[in-house]
mmCIF file of C-alpha atoms in Angstrom:
data_model
loop_
_atom_site.group_PDB
_atom_site.id
_atom_site.type_symbol
_atom_site.label_atom_id
_atom_site.label_comp_id
_atom_site.label_asym_id
_atom_site.label_seq_id
_atom_site.Cartn_x
_atom_site.Cartn_y
_atom_site.Cartn_z
ATOM 1 C CA UNK L 1 7.018 20.534 4.323
ATOM 2 C CA UNK L 2 6.464 20.356 0.571
ATOM 3 C CA UNK L 3 3.854 22.863 -0.614
ATOM 4 C CA UNK L 4 0.507 21.561 -1.828
ATOM 5 C CA UNK L 5 -0.140 21.388 -5.562
ATOM 6 C CA UNK L 6 -3.404 22.335 -7.202
ATOM 7 C CA UNK L 7 -5.174 22.288 -10.541
ATOM 8 C CA UNK L 8 -8.498 23.645 -11.744
ATOM 9 C CA UNK L 9 -10.456 21.840 -14.468
ATOM 10 C CA UNK L 10 -13.091 23.754 -16.412
ATOM 11 C CA UNK L 11 -15.458 21.878 -18.724
ATOM 12 C CA UNK L 12 -15.096 23.220 -22.279
ATOM 13 C CA UNK L 13 -17.058 20.678 -24.296
ATOM 14 C CA UNK L 14 -18.774 17.321 -24.239
ATOM 15 C CA UNK L 15 -15.697 15.539 -22.907
ATOM 16 C CA UNK L 16 -12.998 18.232 -22.802
ATOM 17 C CA UNK L 17 -11.546 20.213 -19.927
ATOM 18 C CA UNK L 18 -9.078 23.064 -19.790
ATOM 19 C CA UNK L 19 -6.752 22.392 -16.899
ATOM 20 C CA UNK L 20 -4.961 25.278 -15.199
ATOM 21 C CA UNK L 21 -2.138 24.361 -12.860
ATOM 22 C CA UNK L 22 -1.132 26.152 -9.717
ATOM 23 C CA UNK L 23 2.263 26.759 -11.338
ATOM 24 C CA UNK L 24 0.603 28.796 -14.091
ATOM 25 C CA UNK L 25 0.379 26.358 -16.988
ATOM 26 C CA UNK L 26 -2.597 25.267 -19.046
ATOM 27 C CA UNK L 27 -3.459 22.126 -20.989
ATOM 28 C CA UNK L 28 -6.598 20.713 -22.565
ATOM 29 C CA UNK L 29 -7.564 17.144 -21.690
ATOM 30 C CA UNK L 30 -10.202 15.350 -23.682
ATOM 31 C CA UNK L 31 -11.960 12.126 -24.423
ATOM 32 C CA UNK L 32 -13.814 10.918 -27.456
ATOM 33 C CA UNK L 33 -15.484 12.064 -29.611
ATOM 34 C CA UNK L 34 -13.932 15.544 -29.270
ATOM 35 C CA UNK L 35 -10.275 14.509 -29.142
ATOM 36 C CA UNK L 36 -9.083 18.036 -28.270
ATOM 37 C CA UNK L 37 -6.104 16.932 -26.172
ATOM 38 C CA UNK L 38 -4.448 14.047 -24.374
ATOM 39 C CA UNK L 39 -6.536 11.556 -22.422
ATOM 40 C CA UNK L 40 -6.358 11.837 -18.626
ATOM 41 C CA UNK L 41 -4.804 8.355 -18.341
ATOM 42 C CA UNK L 42 -2.122 9.348 -20.863
ATOM 43 C CA UNK L 43 -1.236 12.217 -18.553
ATOM 44 C CA UNK L 44 -0.401 9.729 -15.802
ATOM 45 C CA UNK L 45 2.201 8.258 -18.166
ATOM 46 C CA UNK L 46 3.379 11.771 -19.051
ATOM 47 C CA UNK L 47 3.871 12.490 -15.351
ATOM 48 C CA UNK L 48 5.851 9.284 -14.887
ATOM 49 C CA UNK L 49 8.063 10.021 -17.911
ATOM 50 C CA UNK L 50 8.788 13.551 -16.746
ATOM 51 C CA UNK L 51 9.328 12.635 -13.112
ATOM 52 C CA UNK L 52 11.697 9.782 -13.955
ATOM 53 C CA UNK L 53 13.499 11.757 -16.643
ATOM 54 C CA UNK L 54 14.198 14.812 -14.505
ATOM 55 C CA UNK L 55 15.356 12.771 -11.531
ATOM 56 C CA UNK L 56 17.494 10.254 -13.394
ATOM 57 C CA UNK L 57 19.210 12.931 -15.473
ATOM 58 C CA UNK L 58 19.996 14.898 -12.311
ATOM 59 C CA UNK L 59 21.489 11.818 -10.635
ATOM 60 C CA UNK L 60 23.580 10.974 -13.710
ATOM 61 C CA UNK L 61 24.955 14.524 -13.860
ATOM 62 C CA UNK L 62 26.003 14.225 -10.215
ATOM 63 C CA UNK L 63 27.709 10.960 -11.173
ATOM 64 C CA UNK L 64 29.523 12.910 -13.896
ATOM 65 C CA UNK L 65 28.059 10.816 -16.683
ATOM 66 C CA UNK L 66 28.312 12.676 -20.007
ATOM 67 C CA UNK L 67 24.711 12.313 -21.221
ATOM 68 C CA UNK L 68 24.182 14.311 -24.430
ATOM 69 C CA UNK L 69 20.653 13.102 -25.178
ATOM 70 C CA UNK L 70 18.032 11.253 -23.158
ATOM 71 C CA UNK L 71 14.668 9.914 -24.266
ATOM 72 C CA UNK L 72 12.062 8.256 -22.053
ATOM 73 C CA UNK L 73 9.406 6.087 -23.694
ATOM 74 C CA UNK L 74 6.487 4.902 -21.569
ATOM 75 C CA UNK L 75 3.797 2.407 -22.517
ATOM 76 C CA UNK L 76 1.007 1.252 -20.252
ATOM 77 C CA UNK L 77 -1.191 -1.835 -20.411
ATOM 78 C CA UNK L 78 -4.634 -1.391 -18.910
ATOM 79 C CA UNK L 79 -7.167 -3.751 -17.384
ATOM 80 C CA UNK L 80 -10.009 -4.850 -19.677
ATOM 81 C CA UNK L 81 -12.731 -3.916 -17.196
ATOM 82 C CA UNK L 82 -13.592 -0.647 -15.504
ATOM 83 C CA UNK L 83 -11.949 1.265 -13.981
ATOM 84 C CA UNK L 84 -9.304 0.111 -16.520
ATOM 85 C CA UNK L 85 -6.315 0.905 -14.345
ATOM 86 C CA UNK L 86 -2.784 0.391 -15.585
ATOM 87 C CA UNK L 87 -1.674 -3.138 -14.808
ATOM 88 C CA UNK L 88 1.823 -3.004 -16.288
ATOM 89 C CA UNK L 89 3.851 0.019 -17.305
ATOM 90 C CA UNK L 90 7.001 -0.265 -19.392
ATOM 91 C CA UNK L 91 9.552 2.544 -19.145
ATOM 92 C CA UNK L 92 12.401 2.528 -21.654
ATOM 93 C CA UNK L 93 15.286 4.921 -21.077
ATOM 94 C CA UNK L 94 17.474 5.672 -24.098
ATOM 95 C CA UNK L 95 20.736 7.435 -23.288
ATOM 96 C CA UNK L 96 23.211 8.919 -25.724
ATOM 97 C CA UNK L 97 26.588 10.108 -24.548
ATOM 98 C CA UNK L 98 30.296 9.491 -24.304
ATOM 99 C CA UNK L 99 31.641 6.609 -22.219
ATOM 100 C CA UNK L 100 28.385 6.102 -20.319
ATOM 101 C CA UNK L 101 28.628 3.407 -17.668
ATOM 102 C CA UNK L 102 25.796 0.860 -17.550
ATOM 103 C CA UNK L 103 26.296 0.394 -13.790
ATOM 104 C CA UNK L 104 25.855 4.128 -13.167
ATOM 105 C CA UNK L 105 22.722 4.264 -15.294
ATOM 106 C CA UNK L 106 21.190 1.267 -13.526
ATOM 107 C CA UNK L 107 22.041 2.797 -10.139
ATOM 108 C CA UNK L 108 20.441 6.127 -11.146
ATOM 109 C CA UNK L 109 17.265 4.355 -12.286
ATOM 110 C CA UNK L 110 17.120 2.297 -9.085
ATOM 111 C CA UNK L 111 17.634 5.339 -6.849
ATOM 112 C CA UNK L 112 15.124 7.496 -8.677
ATOM 113 C CA UNK L 113 12.373 4.910 -8.929
ATOM 114 C CA UNK L 114 12.540 3.891 -5.267
ATOM 115 C CA UNK L 115 13.561 7.090 -3.477
ATOM 116 C CA UNK L 116 12.883 10.195 -5.579
ATOM 117 C CA UNK L 117 10.227 9.848 -8.288
ATOM 118 C CA UNK L 118 6.904 10.140 -6.482
ATOM 119 C CA UNK L 119 5.011 9.261 -9.662
ATOM 120 C CA UNK L 120 6.859 5.930 -9.941
ATOM 121 C CA UNK L 121 6.405 5.092 -6.276
ATOM 122 C CA UNK L 122 2.696 5.984 -6.347
ATOM 123 C CA UNK L 123 1.861 4.178 -9.605
ATOM 124 C CA UNK L 124 3.816 1.095 -8.512
ATOM 125 C CA UNK L 125 1.278 0.496 -5.735
ATOM 126 C CA UNK L 126 -1.286 -0.558 -8.360
ATOM 127 C CA UNK L 127 0.782 -1.462 -11.440
ATOM 128 C CA UNK L 128 3.943 -3.392 -12.157
ATOM 129 C CA UNK L 129 6.491 -0.941 -13.541
ATOM 130 C CA UNK L 130 9.341 -2.348 -15.611
ATOM 131 C CA UNK L 131 12.327 -0.149 -16.440
ATOM 132 C CA UNK L 132 14.862 -0.945 -19.142
ATOM 133 C CA UNK L 133 17.593 1.097 -20.770
ATOM 134 C CA UNK L 134 19.868 1.264 -23.724
ATOM 135 C CA UNK L 135 23.038 3.221 -24.289
ATOM 136 C CA UNK L 136 24.084 4.803 -27.568
ATOM 137 C CA UNK L 137 27.572 6.143 -28.019
ATOM 138 C CA UNK L 138 27.566 9.755 -29.191
ATOM 139 C CA UNK L 139 29.059 10.206 -32.618
ATOM 140 C CA UNK L 140 32.216 12.275 -32.741
#
């Protein structure tokens, strides 16, 4: 069984919290007017970017794809009314490498987003998530 995860949030201002993770990391989250750190909803997108990135890169390495650089850009559209959930999330994967195969990249994205990335699977229950990718050939 996968171990539980935990965080502790301590109020440090009008709308700011210091978050300590069970894995020993710390981050400040904030709202307006303090603006001392990322917004909590931004962190959902951060989690999706990291989850997808780690998983997809791992799959591509197993496929022996020579990825030399990988960037994940995530943008979320939110509902106009409270609770202002994400309605559509766009995930753009930008790969740089030598002789990268589009079919392999699409397969890695499909596998990760349906079978491995818990953040993608969880967020997709309330938002439409659209993945796209582009390939850049590494310069010699």
